[in-house]
XYZ file of N, CA, C and O in Angstrom:
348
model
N -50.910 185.577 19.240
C -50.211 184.629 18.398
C -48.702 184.822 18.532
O -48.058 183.807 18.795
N -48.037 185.985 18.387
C -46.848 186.292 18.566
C -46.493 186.088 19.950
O -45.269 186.217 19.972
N -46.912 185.834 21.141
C -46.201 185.286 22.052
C -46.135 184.222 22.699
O -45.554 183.862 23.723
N -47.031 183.609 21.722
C -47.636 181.647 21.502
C -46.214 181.334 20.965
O -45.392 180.565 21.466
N -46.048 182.353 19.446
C -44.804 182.111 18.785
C -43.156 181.821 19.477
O -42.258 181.018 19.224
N -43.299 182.700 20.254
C -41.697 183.323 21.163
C -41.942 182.730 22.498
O -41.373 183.050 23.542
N -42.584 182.095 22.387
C -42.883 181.521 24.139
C -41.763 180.463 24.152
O -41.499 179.787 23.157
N -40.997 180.332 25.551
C -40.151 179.309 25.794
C -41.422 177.944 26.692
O -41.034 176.777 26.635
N -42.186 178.096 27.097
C -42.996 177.454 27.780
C -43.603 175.937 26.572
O -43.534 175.887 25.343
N -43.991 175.202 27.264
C -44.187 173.987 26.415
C -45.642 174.295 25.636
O -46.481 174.915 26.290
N -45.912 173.965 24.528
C -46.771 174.730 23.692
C -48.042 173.721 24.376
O -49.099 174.240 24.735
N -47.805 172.258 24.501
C -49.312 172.002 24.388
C -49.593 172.628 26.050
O -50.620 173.295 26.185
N -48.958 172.481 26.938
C -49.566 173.565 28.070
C -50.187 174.840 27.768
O -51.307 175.186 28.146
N -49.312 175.568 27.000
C -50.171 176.853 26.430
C -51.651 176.450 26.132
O -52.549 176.584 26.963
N -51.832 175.935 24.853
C -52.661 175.585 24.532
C -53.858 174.876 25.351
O -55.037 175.106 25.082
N -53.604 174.322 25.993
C -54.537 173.779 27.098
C -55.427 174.735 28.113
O -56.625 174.842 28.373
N -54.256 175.348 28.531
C -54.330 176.260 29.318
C -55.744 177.242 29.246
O -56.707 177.415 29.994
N -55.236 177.872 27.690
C -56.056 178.654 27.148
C -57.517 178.292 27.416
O -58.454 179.024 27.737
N -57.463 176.824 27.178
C -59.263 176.014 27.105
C -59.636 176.015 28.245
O -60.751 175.528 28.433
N -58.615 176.736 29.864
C -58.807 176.224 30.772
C -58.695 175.066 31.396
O -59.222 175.041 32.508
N -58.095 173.946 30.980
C -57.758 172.855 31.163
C -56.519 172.505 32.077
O -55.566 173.225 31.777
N -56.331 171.917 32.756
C -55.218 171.720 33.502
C -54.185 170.609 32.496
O -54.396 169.716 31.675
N -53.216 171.142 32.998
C -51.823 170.437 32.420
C -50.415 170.627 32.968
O -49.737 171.654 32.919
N -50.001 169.073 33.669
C -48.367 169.775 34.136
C -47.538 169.525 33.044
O -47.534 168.423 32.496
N -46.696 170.633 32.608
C -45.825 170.962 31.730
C -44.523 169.810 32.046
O -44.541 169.401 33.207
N -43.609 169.345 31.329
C -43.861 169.203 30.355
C -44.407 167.822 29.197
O -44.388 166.650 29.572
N -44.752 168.135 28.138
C -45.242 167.395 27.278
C -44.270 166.145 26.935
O -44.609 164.970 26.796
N -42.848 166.760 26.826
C -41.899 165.907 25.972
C -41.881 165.752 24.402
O -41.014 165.031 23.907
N -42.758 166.366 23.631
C -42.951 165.897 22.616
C -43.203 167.710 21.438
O -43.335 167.790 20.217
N -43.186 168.431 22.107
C -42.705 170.027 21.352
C -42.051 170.817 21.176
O -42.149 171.440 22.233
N -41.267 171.421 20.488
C -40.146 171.706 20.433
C -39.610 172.508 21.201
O -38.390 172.432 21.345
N -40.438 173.604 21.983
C -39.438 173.654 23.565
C -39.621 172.847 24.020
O -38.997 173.121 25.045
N -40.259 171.271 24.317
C -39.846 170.470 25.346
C -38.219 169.962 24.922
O -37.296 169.970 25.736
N -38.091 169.545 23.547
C -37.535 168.737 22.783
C -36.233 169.234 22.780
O -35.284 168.489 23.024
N -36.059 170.709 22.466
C -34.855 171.740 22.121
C -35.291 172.748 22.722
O -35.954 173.525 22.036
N -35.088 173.073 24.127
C -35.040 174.602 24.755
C -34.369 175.194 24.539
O -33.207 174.842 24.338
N -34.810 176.449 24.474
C -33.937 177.613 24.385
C -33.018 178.094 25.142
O -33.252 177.731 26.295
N -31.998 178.790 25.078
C -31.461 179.514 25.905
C -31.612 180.542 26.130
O -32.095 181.153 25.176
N -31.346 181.401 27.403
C -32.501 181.989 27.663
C -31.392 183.345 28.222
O -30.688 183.040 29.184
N -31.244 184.621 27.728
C -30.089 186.213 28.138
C -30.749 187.393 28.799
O -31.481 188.143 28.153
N -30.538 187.541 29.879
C -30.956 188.102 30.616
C -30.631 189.484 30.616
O -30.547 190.059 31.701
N -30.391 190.241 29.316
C -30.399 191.585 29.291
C -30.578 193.054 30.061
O -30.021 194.115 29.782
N -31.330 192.831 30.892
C -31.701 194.185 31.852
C -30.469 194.994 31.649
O -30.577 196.158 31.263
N -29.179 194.404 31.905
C -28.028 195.273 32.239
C -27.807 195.920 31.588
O -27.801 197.122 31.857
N -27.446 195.332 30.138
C -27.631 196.297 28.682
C -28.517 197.109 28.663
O -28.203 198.219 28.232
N -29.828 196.913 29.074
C -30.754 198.022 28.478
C -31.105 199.445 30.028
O -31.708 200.517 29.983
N -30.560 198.901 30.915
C -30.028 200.126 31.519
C -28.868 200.669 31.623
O -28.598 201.627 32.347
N -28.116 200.078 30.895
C -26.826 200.939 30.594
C -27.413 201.835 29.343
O -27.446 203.056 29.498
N -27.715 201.461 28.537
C -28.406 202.473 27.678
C -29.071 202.806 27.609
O -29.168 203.413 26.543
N -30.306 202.878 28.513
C -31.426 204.262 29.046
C -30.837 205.023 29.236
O -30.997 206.049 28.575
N -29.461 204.945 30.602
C -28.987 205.168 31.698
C -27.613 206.538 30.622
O -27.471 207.707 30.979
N -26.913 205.955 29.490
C -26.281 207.039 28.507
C -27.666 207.498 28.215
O -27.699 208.677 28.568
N -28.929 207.113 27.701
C -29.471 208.363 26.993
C -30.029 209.268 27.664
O -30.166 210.408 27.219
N -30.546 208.797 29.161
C -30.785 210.422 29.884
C -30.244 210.806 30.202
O -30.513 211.869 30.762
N -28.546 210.169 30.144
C -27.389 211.668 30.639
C -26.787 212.510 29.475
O -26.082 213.494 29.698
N -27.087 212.094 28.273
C -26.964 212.823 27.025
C -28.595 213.720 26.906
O -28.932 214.437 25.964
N -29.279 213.463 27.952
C -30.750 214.235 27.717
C -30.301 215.155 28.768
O -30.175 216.266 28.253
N -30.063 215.174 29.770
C -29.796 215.868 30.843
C -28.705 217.102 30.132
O -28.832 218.291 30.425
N -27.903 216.723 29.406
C -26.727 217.608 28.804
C -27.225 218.246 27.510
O -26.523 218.880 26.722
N -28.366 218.026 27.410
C -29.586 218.765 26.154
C -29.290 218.037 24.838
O -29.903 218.378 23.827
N -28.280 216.938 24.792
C -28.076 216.574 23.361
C -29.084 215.122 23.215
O -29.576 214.394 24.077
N -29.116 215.099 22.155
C -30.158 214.114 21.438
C -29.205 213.605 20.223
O -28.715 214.381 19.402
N -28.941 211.730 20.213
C -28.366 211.286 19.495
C -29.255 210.074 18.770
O -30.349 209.939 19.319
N -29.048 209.261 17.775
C -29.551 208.408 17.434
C -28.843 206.915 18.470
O -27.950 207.020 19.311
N -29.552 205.646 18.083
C -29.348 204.578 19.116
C -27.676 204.087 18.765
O -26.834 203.717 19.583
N -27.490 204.266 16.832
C -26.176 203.389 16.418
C -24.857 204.723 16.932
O -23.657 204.511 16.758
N -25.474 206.233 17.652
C -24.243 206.693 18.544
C -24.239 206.327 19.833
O -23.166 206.478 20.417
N -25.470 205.728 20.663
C -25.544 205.354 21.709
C -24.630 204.075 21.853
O -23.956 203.746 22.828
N -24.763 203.489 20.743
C -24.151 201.896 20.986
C -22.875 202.151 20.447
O -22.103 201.194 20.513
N -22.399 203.292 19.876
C -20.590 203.429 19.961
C -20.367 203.980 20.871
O -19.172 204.270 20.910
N -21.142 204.457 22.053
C -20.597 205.575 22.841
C -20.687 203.819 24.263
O -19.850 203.808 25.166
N -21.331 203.089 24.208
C -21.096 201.764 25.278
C -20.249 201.279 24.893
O -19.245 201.250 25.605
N -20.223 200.683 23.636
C -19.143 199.552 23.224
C -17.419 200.712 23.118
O -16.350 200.289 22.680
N -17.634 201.977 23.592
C -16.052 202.323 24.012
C -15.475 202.577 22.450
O -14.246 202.537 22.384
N -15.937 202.744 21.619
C -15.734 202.976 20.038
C -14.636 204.082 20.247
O -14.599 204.737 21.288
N -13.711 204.271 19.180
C -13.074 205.422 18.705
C -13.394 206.123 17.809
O -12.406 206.538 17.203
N -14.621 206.576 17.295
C -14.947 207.015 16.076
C -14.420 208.722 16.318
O -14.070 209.493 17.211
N -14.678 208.652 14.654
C -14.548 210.836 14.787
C -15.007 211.057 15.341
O -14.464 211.053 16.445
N -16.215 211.422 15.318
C -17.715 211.918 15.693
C -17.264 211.808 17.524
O -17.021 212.889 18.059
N -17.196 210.886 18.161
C -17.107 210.343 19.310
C -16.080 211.203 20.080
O -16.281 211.851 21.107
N -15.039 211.086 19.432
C -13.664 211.819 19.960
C -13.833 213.413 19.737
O -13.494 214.330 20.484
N -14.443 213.451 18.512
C -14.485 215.095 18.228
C -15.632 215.721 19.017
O -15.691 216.947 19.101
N -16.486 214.995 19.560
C -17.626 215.359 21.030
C -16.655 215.422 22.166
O -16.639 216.327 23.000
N -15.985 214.570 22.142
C -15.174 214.663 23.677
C -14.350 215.431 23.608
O -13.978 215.774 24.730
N -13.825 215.923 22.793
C -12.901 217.258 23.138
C -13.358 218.660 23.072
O -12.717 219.689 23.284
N -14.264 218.541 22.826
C -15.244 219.788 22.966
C -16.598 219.963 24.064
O -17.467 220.835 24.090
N -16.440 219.058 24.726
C -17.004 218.806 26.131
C -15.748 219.150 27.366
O -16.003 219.008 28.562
């Protein structure tokens, strides 16, 4: 159900589909036909931040995700600065 929900694909194709039924997409008449989505291609983000957390694993430290995401977005925090000068 949840990826019936989040699907960009035209629903009554889904649905068809499912019954085995053939259907060329699209319908015109469902709301991804009607209003598609736009569509962000993330990978990059989420290996940039695998990519900090196994080199903070490699260096034995273990942080939570909201220091991972000040330590990408280039933050000045205490915490941040007061790690880097003691590295």
């Amino acid at each position: 159900m949840l990826s019936y929900a989040e699907s960009s694909e035209c629903r009554r194709a889904i649905q068809l589909q499912h019954f085995d039924e053939p259907f060329a997409a699209p319908c015109g008449a469902c709301d991804n036909c009607c209003e598609p989505r736009d569509t962000l291609d993330r990978s990059v983000n989420a290996k940039q931040f695998l990519s900090c957390v196994a080199r903070l694993g490699q260096r034995g430290e273990r942080f939570g995700a909201a220091y991972i995401i000040e330590i990408l977005r280039g933050a000045r925090t205490g915490r941040l600065l007061s790690r880097a000068t003691t590295r």
